[in-house]
mmCIF file of C-alpha atoms in Angstrom:
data_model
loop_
_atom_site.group_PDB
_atom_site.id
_atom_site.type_symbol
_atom_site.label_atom_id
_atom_site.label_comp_id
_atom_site.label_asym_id
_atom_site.label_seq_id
_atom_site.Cartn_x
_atom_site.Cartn_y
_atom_site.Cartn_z
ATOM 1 C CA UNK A 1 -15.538 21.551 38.274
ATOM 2 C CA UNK A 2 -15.500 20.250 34.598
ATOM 3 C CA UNK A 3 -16.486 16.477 33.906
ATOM 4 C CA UNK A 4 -14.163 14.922 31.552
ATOM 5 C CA UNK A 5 -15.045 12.332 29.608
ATOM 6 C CA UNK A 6 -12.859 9.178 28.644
ATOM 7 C CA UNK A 7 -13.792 7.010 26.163
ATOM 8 C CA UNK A 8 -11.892 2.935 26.257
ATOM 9 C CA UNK A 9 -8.467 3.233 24.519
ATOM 10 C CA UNK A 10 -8.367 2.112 21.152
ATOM 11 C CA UNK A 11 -4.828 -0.378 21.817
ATOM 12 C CA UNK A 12 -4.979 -1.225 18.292
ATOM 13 C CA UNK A 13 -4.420 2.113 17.162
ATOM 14 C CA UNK A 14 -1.574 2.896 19.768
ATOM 15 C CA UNK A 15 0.582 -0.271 18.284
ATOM 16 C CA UNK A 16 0.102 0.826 14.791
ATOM 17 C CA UNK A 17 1.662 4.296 15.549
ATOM 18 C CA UNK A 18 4.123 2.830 17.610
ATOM 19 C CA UNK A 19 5.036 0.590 15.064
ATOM 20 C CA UNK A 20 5.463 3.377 12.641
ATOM 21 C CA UNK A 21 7.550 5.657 14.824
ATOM 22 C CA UNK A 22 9.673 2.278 15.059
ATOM 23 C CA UNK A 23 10.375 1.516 11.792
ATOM 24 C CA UNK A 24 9.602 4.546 9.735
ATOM 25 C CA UNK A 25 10.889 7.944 11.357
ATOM 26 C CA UNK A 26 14.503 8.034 10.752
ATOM 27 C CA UNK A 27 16.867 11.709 11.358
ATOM 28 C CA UNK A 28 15.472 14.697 11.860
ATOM 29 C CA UNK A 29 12.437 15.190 8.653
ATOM 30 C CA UNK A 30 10.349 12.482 10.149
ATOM 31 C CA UNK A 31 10.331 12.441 14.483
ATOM 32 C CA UNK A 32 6.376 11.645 14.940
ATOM 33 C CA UNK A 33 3.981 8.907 13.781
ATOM 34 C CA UNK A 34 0.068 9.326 14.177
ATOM 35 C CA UNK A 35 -2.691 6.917 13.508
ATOM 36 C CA UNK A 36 -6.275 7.406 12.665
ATOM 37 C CA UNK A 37 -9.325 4.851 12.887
ATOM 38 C CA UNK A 38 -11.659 5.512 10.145
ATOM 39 C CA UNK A 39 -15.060 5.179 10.734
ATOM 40 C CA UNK A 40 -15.013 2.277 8.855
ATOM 41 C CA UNK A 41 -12.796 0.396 10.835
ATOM 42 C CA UNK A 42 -9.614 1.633 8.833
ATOM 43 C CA UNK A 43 -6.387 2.250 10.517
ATOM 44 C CA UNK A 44 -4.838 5.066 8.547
ATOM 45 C CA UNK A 45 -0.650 6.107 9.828
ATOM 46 C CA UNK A 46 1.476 8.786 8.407
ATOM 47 C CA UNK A 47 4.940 10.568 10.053
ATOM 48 C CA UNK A 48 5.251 14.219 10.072
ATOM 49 C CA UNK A 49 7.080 15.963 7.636
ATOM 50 C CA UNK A 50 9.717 18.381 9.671
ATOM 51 C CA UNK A 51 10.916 21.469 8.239
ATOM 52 C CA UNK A 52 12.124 24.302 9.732
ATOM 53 C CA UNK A 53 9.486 26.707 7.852
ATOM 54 C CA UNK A 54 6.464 24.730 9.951
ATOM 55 C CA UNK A 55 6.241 21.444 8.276
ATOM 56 C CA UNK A 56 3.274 19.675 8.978
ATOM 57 C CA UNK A 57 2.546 17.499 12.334
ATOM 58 C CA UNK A 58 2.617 13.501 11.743
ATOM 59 C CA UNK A 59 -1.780 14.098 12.617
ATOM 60 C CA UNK A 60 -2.206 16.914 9.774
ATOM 61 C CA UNK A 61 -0.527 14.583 7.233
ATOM 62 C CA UNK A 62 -2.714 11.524 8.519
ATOM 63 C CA UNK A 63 -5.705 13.706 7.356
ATOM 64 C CA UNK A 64 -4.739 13.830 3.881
ATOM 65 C CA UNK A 65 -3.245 10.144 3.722
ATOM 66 C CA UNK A 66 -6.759 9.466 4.851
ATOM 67 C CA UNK A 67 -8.944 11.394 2.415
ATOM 68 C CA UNK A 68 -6.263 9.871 -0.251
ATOM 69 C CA UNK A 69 -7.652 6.566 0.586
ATOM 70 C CA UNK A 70 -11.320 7.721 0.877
ATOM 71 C CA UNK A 71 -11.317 7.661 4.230
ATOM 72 C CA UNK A 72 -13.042 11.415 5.392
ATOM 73 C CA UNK A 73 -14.177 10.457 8.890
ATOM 74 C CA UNK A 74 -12.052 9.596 11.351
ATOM 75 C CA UNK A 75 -13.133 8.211 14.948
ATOM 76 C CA UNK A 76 -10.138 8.676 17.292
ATOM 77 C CA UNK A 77 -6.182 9.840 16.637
ATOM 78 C CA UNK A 78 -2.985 9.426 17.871
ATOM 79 C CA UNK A 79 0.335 10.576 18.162
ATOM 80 C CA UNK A 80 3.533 8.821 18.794
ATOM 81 C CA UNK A 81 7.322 9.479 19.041
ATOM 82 C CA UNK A 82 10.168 8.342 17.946
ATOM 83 C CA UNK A 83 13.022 6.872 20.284
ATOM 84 C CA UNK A 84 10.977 5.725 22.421
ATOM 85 C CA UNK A 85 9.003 8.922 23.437
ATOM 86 C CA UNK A 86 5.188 7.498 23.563
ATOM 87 C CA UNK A 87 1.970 8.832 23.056
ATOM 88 C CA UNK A 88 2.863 12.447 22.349
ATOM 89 C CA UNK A 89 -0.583 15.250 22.841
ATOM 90 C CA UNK A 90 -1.716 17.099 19.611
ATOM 91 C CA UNK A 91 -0.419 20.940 19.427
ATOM 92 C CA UNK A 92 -2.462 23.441 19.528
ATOM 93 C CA UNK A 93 -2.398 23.802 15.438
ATOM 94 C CA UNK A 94 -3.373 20.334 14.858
ATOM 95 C CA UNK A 95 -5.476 20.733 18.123
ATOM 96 C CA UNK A 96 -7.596 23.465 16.085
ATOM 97 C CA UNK A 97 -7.145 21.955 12.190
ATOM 98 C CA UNK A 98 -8.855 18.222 13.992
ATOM 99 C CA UNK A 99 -11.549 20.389 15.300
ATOM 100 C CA UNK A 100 -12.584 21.989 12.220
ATOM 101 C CA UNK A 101 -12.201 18.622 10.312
ATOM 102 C CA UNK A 102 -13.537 15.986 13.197
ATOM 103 C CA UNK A 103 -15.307 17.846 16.031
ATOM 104 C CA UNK A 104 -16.488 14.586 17.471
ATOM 105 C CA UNK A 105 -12.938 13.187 17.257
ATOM 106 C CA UNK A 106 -11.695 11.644 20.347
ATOM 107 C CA UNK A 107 -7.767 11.895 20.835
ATOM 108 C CA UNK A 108 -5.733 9.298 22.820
ATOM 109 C CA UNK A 109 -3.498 11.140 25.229
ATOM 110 C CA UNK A 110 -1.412 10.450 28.439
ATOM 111 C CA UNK A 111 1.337 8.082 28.728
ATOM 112 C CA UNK A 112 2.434 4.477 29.885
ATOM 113 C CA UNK A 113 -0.548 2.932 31.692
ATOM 114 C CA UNK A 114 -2.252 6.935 32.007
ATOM 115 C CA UNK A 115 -3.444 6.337 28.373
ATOM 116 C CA UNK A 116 -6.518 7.653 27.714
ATOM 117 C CA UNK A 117 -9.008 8.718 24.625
ATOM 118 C CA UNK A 118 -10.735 11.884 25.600
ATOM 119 C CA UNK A 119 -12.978 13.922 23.002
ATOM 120 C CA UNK A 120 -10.842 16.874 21.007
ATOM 121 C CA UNK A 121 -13.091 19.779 22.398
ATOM 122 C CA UNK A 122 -12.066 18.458 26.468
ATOM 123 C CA UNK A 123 -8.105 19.305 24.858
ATOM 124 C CA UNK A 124 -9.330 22.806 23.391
ATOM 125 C CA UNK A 125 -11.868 23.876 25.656
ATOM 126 C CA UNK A 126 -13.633 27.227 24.388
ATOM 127 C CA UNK A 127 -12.940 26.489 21.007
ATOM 128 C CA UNK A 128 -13.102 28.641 17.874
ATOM 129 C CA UNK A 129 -14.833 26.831 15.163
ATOM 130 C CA UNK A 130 -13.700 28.355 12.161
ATOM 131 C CA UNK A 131 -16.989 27.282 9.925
ATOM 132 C CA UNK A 132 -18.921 29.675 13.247
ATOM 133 C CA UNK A 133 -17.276 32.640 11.723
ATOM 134 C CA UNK A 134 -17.535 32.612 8.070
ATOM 135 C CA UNK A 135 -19.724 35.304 6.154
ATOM 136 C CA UNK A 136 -22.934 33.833 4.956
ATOM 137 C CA UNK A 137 -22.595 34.023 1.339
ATOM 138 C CA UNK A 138 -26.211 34.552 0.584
ATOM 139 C CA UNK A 139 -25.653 37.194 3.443
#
């Protein structure tokens, strides 16, 4: 039997994506909010970007917001969606991209009063770190 680990839910960070899936996603480009806490304390949001080619997830483009603003480690994500829909889980891209950015990242999943902020590697268990497979260069 695995032992999961839950960390306390950062409530803070759950408004401020709700808040943004509120007010900012509008049609069909922009259906999902996600918000980071820095390591500094920071609350970084962004929405997805939807296109039918593979736009990027609302959590890929809160990576990039974040490094615009100098903020390059983040402490826990989430995901929210519009209409309504709550605290949505990462897909297994972002699941893999937050992994190879943030392997300590903890991820708040689950819905209504099920929330819960559980460490990225308990959501891709067995993981393939990408950085594990690279060719030395001095090789």
């Amino acid at each position: 039997m695995t032992t999961r680990t839950t960390h306390p839910v950062d409530h803070e960070l759950v408004q401020a994506a709700a808040h943004v899936a509120r007010t900012r996603c509008r049609g069909d480009n922009h259906t999902m909010a996600a918000a980071a806490r820095a390591q500094d304390g920071r609350i970084i949001t962004a929405v997805n970007a939807y296109h039918f080619t593979g736009g990027p997830c609302a959590e890929l483009v809160v990576i990039g917001a974040a490094a615009a603003q100098g903020a390059y480690e983040l402490d826990t994500i989430v995901a929210v969606g519009d209409r309504d829909r709550g605290v949505v889980p990462p897909c297994g891209r972002c699941r893999q991209v937050l992994l190879d950015y943030f392997p300590s990242l903890k991820v708040v999943v689950g819905g209504g009063d099920r929330l819960r902020a559980v460490p990225l590697t308990d959501l891709l268990p067995e993981t393939y770190v990408w950085a594990d497979h690279q060719l030395d260069a001095e090789g």
